[in-house]
Coordinates of C-alpha atoms in Angstrom, one line a residue:
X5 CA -4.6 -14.5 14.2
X6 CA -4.4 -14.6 10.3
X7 CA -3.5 -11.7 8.4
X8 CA -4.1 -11.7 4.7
X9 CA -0.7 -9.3 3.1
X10 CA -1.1 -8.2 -0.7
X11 CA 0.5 -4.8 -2.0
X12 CA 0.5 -2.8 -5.5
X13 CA -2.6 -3.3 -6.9
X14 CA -2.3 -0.6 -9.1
X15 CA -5.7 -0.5 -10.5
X16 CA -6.3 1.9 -13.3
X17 CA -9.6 2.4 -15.0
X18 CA -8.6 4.1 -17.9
X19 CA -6.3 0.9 -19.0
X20 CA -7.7 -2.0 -20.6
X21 CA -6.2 -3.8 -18.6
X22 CA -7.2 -2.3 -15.4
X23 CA -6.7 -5.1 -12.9
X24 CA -10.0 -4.5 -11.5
X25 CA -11.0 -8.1 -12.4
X26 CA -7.9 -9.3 -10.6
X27 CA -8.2 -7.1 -7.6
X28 CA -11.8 -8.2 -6.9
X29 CA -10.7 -11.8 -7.0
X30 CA -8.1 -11.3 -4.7
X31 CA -10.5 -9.6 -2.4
X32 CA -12.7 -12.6 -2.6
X33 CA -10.7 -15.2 -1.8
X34 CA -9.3 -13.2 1.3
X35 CA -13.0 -12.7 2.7
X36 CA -13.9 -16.3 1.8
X37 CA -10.6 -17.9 3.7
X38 CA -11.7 -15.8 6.7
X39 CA -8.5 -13.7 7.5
X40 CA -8.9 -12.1 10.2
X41 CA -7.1 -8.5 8.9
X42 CA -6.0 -7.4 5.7
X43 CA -2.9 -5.6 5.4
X44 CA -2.1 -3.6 1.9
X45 CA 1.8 -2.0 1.7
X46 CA 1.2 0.4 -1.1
X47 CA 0.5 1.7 -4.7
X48 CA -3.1 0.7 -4.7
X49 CA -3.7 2.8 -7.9
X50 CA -1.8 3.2 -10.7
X51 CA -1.8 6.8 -11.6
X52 CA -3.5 8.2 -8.1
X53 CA -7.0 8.6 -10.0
X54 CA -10.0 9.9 -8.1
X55 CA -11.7 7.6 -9.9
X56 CA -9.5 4.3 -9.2
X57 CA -9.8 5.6 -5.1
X58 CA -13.7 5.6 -5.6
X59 CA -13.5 2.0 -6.9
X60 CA -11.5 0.7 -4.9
X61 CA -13.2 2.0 -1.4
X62 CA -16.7 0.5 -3.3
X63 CA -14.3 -2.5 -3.7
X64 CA -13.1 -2.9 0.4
X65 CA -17.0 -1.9 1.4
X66 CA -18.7 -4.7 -0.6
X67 CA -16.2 -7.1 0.7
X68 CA -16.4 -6.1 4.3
X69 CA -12.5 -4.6 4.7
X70 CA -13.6 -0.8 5.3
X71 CA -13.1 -0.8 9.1
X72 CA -9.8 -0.1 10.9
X73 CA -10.2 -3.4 12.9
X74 CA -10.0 -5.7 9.2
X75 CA -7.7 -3.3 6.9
X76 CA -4.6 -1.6 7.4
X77 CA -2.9 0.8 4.6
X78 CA 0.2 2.7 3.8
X79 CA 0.3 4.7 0.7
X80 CA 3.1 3.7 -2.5
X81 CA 4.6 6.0 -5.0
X82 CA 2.1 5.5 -7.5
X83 CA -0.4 6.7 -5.1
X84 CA 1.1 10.3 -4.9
X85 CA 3.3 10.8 -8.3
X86 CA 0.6 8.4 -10.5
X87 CA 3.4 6.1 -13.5
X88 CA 4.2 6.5 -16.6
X89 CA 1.3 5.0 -18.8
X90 CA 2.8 5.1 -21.9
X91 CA 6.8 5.0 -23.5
X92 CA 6.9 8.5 -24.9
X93 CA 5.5 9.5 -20.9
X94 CA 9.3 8.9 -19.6
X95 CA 10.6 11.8 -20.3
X96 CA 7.7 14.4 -19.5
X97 CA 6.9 11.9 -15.9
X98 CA 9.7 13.6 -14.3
X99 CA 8.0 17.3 -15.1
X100 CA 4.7 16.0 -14.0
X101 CA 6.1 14.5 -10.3
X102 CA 7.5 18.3 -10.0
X103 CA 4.3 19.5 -10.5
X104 CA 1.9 17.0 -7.5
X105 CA 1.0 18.8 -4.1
X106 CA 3.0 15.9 -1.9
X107 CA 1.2 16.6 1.3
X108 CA -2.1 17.0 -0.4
X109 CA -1.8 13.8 -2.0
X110 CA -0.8 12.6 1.2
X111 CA -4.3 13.9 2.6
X112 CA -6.3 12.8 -0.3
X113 CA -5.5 9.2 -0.4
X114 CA -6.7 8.9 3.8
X115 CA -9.6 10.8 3.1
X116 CA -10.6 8.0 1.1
X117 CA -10.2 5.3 3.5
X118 CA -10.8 7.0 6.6
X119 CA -12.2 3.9 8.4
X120 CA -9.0 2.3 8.0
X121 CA -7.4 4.6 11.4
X122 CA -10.1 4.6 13.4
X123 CA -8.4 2.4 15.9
X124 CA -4.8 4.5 15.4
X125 CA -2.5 5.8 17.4
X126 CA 0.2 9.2 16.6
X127 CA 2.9 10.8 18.5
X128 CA 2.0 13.6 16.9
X129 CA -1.4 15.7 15.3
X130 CA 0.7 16.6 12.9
X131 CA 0.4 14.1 10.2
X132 CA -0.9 10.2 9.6
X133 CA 2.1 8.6 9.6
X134 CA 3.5 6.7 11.4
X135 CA 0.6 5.1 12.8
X136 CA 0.0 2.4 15.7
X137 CA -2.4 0.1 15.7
X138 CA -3.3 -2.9 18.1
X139 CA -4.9 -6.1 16.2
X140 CA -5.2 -8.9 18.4
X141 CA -2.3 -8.6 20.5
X142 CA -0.2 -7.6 17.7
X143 CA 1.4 -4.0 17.3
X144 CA 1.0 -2.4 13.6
X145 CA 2.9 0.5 12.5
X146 CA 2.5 1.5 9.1
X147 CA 5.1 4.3 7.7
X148 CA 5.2 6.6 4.3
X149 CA 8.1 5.9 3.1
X150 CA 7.6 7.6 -0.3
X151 CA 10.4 10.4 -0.3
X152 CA 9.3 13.8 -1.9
X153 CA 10.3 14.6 -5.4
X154 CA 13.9 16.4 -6.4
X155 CA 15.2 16.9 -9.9
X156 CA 18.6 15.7 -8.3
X157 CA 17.9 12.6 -5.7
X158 CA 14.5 11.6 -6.8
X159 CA 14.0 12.5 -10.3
X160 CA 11.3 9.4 -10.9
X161 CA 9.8 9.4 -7.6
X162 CA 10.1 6.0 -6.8
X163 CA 12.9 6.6 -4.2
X164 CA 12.0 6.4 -0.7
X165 CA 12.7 7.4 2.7
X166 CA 11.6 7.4 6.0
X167 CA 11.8 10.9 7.3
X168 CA 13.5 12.2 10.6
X169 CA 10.1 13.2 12.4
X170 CA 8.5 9.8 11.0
X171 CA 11.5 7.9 12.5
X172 CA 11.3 9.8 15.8
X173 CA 7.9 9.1 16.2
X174 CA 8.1 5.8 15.3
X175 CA 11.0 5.0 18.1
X176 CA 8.6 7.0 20.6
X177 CA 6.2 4.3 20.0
X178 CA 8.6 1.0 20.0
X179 CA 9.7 2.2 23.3
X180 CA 6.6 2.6 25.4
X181 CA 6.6 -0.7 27.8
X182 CA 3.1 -1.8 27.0
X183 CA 4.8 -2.8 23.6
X184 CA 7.8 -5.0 24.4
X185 CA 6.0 -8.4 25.0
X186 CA 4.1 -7.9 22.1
X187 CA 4.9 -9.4 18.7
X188 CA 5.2 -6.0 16.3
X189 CA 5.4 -5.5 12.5
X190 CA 6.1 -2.8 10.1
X191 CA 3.7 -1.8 7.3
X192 CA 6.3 -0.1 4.7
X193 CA 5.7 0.5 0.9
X194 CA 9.9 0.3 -0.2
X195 CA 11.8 -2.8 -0.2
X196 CA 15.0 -3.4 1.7
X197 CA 16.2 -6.1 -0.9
X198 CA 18.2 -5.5 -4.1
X199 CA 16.3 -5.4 -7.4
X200 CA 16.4 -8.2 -9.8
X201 CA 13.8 -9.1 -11.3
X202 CA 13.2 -8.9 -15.3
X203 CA 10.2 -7.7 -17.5
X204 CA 9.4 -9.1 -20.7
X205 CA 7.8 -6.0 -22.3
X206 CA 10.0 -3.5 -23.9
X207 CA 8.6 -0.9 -21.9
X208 CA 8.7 -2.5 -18.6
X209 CA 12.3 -3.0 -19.4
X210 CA 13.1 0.8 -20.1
X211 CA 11.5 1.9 -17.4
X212 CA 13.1 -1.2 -14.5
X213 CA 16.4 0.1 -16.1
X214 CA 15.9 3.4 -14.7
X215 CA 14.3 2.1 -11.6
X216 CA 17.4 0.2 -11.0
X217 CA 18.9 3.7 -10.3
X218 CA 16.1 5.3 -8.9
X219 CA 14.0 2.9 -6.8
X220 CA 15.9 2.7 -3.6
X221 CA 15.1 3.6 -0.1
X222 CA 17.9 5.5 1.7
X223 CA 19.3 5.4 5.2
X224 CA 18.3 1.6 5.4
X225 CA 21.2 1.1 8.1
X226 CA 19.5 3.3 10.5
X227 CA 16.1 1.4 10.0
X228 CA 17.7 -1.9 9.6
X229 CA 19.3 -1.1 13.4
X230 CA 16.4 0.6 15.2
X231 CA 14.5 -3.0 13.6
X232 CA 16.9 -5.0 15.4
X233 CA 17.2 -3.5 18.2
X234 CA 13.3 -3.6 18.8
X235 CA 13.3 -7.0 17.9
X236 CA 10.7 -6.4 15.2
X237 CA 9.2 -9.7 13.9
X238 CA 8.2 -8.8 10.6
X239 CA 8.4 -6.2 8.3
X240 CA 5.7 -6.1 5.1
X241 CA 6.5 -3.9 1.8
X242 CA 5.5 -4.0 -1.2
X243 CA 7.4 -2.0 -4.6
X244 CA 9.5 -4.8 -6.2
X245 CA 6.9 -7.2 -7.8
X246 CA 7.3 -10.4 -6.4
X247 CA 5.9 -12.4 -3.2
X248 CA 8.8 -13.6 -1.5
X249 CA 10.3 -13.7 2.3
X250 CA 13.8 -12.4 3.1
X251 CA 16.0 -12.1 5.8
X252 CA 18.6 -9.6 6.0
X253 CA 20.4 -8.6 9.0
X254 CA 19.0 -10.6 10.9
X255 CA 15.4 -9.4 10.2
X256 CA 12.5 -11.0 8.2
X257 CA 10.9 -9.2 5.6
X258 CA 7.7 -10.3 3.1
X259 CA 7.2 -8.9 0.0
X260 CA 3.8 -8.7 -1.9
X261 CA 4.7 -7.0 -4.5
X262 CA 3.8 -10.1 -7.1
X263 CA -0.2 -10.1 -5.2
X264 CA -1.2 -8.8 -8.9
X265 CA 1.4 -8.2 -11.0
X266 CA 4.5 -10.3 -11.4
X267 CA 7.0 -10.9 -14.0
X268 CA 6.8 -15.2 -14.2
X269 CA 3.1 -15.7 -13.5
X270 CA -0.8 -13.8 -14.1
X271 CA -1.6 -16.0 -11.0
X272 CA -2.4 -14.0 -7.8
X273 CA -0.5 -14.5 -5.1
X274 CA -1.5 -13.8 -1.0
X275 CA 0.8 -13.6 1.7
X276 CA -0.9 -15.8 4.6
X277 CA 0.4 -14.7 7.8
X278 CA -0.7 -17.0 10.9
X279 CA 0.7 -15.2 14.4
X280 CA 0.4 -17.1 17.5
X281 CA 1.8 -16.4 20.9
X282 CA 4.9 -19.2 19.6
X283 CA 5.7 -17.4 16.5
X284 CA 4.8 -16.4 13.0
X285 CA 4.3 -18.8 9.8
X286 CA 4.0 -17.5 6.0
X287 CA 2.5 -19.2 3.2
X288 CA 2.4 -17.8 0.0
X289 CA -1.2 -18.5 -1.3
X290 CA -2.0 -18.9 -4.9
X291 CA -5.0 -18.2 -7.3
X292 CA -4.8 -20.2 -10.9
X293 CA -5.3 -17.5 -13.0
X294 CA -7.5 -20.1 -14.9
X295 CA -10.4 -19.3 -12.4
X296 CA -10.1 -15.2 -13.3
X297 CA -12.3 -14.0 -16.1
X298 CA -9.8 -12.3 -18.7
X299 CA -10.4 -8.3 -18.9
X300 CA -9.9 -8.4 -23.0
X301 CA -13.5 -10.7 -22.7
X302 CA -15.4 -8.0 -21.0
X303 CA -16.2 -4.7 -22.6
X304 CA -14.7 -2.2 -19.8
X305 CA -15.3 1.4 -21.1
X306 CA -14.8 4.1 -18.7
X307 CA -18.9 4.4 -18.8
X308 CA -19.9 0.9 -18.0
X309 CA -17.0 0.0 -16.0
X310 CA -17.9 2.7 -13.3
X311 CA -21.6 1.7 -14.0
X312 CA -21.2 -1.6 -12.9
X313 CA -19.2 -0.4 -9.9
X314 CA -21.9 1.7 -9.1
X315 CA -24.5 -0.9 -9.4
X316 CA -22.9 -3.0 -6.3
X317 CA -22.5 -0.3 -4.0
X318 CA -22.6 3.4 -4.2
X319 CA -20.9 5.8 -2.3
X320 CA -23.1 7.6 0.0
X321 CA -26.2 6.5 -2.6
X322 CA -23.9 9.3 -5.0
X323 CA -23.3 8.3 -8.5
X324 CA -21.2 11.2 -9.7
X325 CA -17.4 10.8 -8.7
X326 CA -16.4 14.1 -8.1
X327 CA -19.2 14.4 -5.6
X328 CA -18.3 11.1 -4.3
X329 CA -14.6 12.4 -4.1
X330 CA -16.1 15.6 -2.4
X331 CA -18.0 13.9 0.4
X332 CA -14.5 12.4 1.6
X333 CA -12.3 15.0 1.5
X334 CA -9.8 15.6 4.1
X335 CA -12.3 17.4 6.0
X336 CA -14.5 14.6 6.7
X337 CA -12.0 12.9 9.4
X338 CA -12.6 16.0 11.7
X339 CA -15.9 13.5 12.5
X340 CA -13.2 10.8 13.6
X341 CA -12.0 10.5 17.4
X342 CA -8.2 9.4 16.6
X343 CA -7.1 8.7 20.1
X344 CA -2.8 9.8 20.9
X345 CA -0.4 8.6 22.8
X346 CA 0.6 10.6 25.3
X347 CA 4.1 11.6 25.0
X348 CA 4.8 13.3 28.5
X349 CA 5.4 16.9 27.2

């Protein structure tokens, strides 16, 4: 099996540079190498924009990804809290993250890609994540790892953390015996690495120097044993943006954080994942960003932009994007059967 791993997207259509472009190339080489799943680890928007959701589930449709058998999703920081667009945002982001709905957020972002869990499995009813999945013969379980906003511990929102019930759940499912033969891997937005990497612009500098303080995913240790303990064979995040493997503790970790945007390259980067019954190999595939059209020679207004989009595939044959955002609200998985495990209570 050959899963195809990319992360932080962050596509924004009110940008000029909005990484649409980018995204859809990405897309296309993954659906033209074949992969057999595609696996994305977070921040899929940029500011948490209806209209970037509407996109990009035009943008998984037309390429054949929206079906929980070829994509698999966990949701980032920017796809709750939204980022600071401009310098002079800094210092009223912090007001605005006090101000987002975190659950409905939460809900908002699945009821746009409800295809992706049809083939999921819960501990509980109580919430999305963490979720099982089988591909292949592999076992899946993608966690939010996006901690809640506090004035004190998480005054960006870019810190993360796995919750107790998440981390309950997810132990529940590592220790059912029709998992231990089978090769498992974690779908997690936060990295487990320390940050180093260095922007070039002045404001991507400002604002890594306060991620450097901020950006951090607590109780690692805990995760880093029950991981080890499991013998988990891979873990996938996104966050830091670069497309490297690790190893720490004893674990392997890839990161696809660099898939779009990177600090040494505008080249897009895949992670190629081949599992077989003998182990897993990683490449790091690469697209020349020679064969991408730059955005600056296209006119991408807000009007034409979603035009075009609309063009290739419609949602539902609607053309307006609040209906289009109405027709999958959170309501609209009551028509899915996600099956649960049974937990013998």
């Amino acid at each position: 099996m050959k899963i195809a791993h990319i992360s932080d997207l962050h596509l924004n259509s009110k940008s000029q540079s909005s990484n649409y472009l980018r995204i859809k190339a990405i897309l296309k080489y993954i659906s033209k190498e074949q992969f057999d799943h595609l696996v994305i680890t977070g921040d899929l928007t940029d500011n948490a924009s209806t209209e970037d959701f509407v996109i990009l589930r035009n943008i998984f449709k037309r390429f054949g990804f929206l079906s929980g058998d070829k994509l698999s999703i966990v949701i980032g920081n920017h796809d709750i809290f939204g980022g600071v667009q401009k310098a002079e945002d800094i210092f009223e982001f912090p007001k605005r993250c006090s101000q987002v709905d975190y659950n409905q957020k939460i809900n908002e972002f699945i009821s746009f890609f409800p295809e992706s869990l049809e083939n999921c499995f819960y501990i509980s009813p109580n919430g999305f994540f963490p979720y099982a999945k089988i591909v292949g013969d592999v076992l899946l379980i993608g966690l939010n790892s996006n901690a809640k906003y506090s004035s004190i511990s998480n005054p960006f929102a870019s810190n993360g953390e796995i919750s107790t019930s998440q981390f309950t759940e997810m132990l529940e499912i590592l220790k059912m015996p029709e998992h231990s033969n089978r090769q498992k891997l974690i779908l997690i937005h936060h990295h487990f690495n320390k940050l180093k990497t260095e922007s070039q612009s002045s404001l991507g500098r400002i604002w890594q120097n306060i991620e450097k303080q901020t950006m951090k995913l607590k109780n690692k240790k805990r995760l880093l044993k029950l991981f080890n303990d499991y013998h988990i064979d891979l873990v996938l995040h996104g966050h830091i943006h670069q497309s490297k493997e690790y190893f720490r503790k004893g674990i392997r970790f890839l990161n696809a954080g660099g898939s779009i945007k990177n600090n040494k390259s505008k080249d897009l980067f895949i992670n190629s994942v081949k599992i077989n019954k003998t182990g897993i190999n990683i490449n790091v595939d690469q697209i020349e960003s020679s064969s991408i059209i730059p955005e600056s020679k296209i006119a991408i207004n807000k009007h034409s932009f979603i035009k075009r989009l609309n063009r290739v595939s419609s949602i539902d044959n609607k053309n307006n994007l609040l209906l289009a955002k109405q027709s999958f609200q959170v309501k609209s998985l009551e028509n899915i059967n996600f099956p649960k495990y049974k937990t013998g209570k």
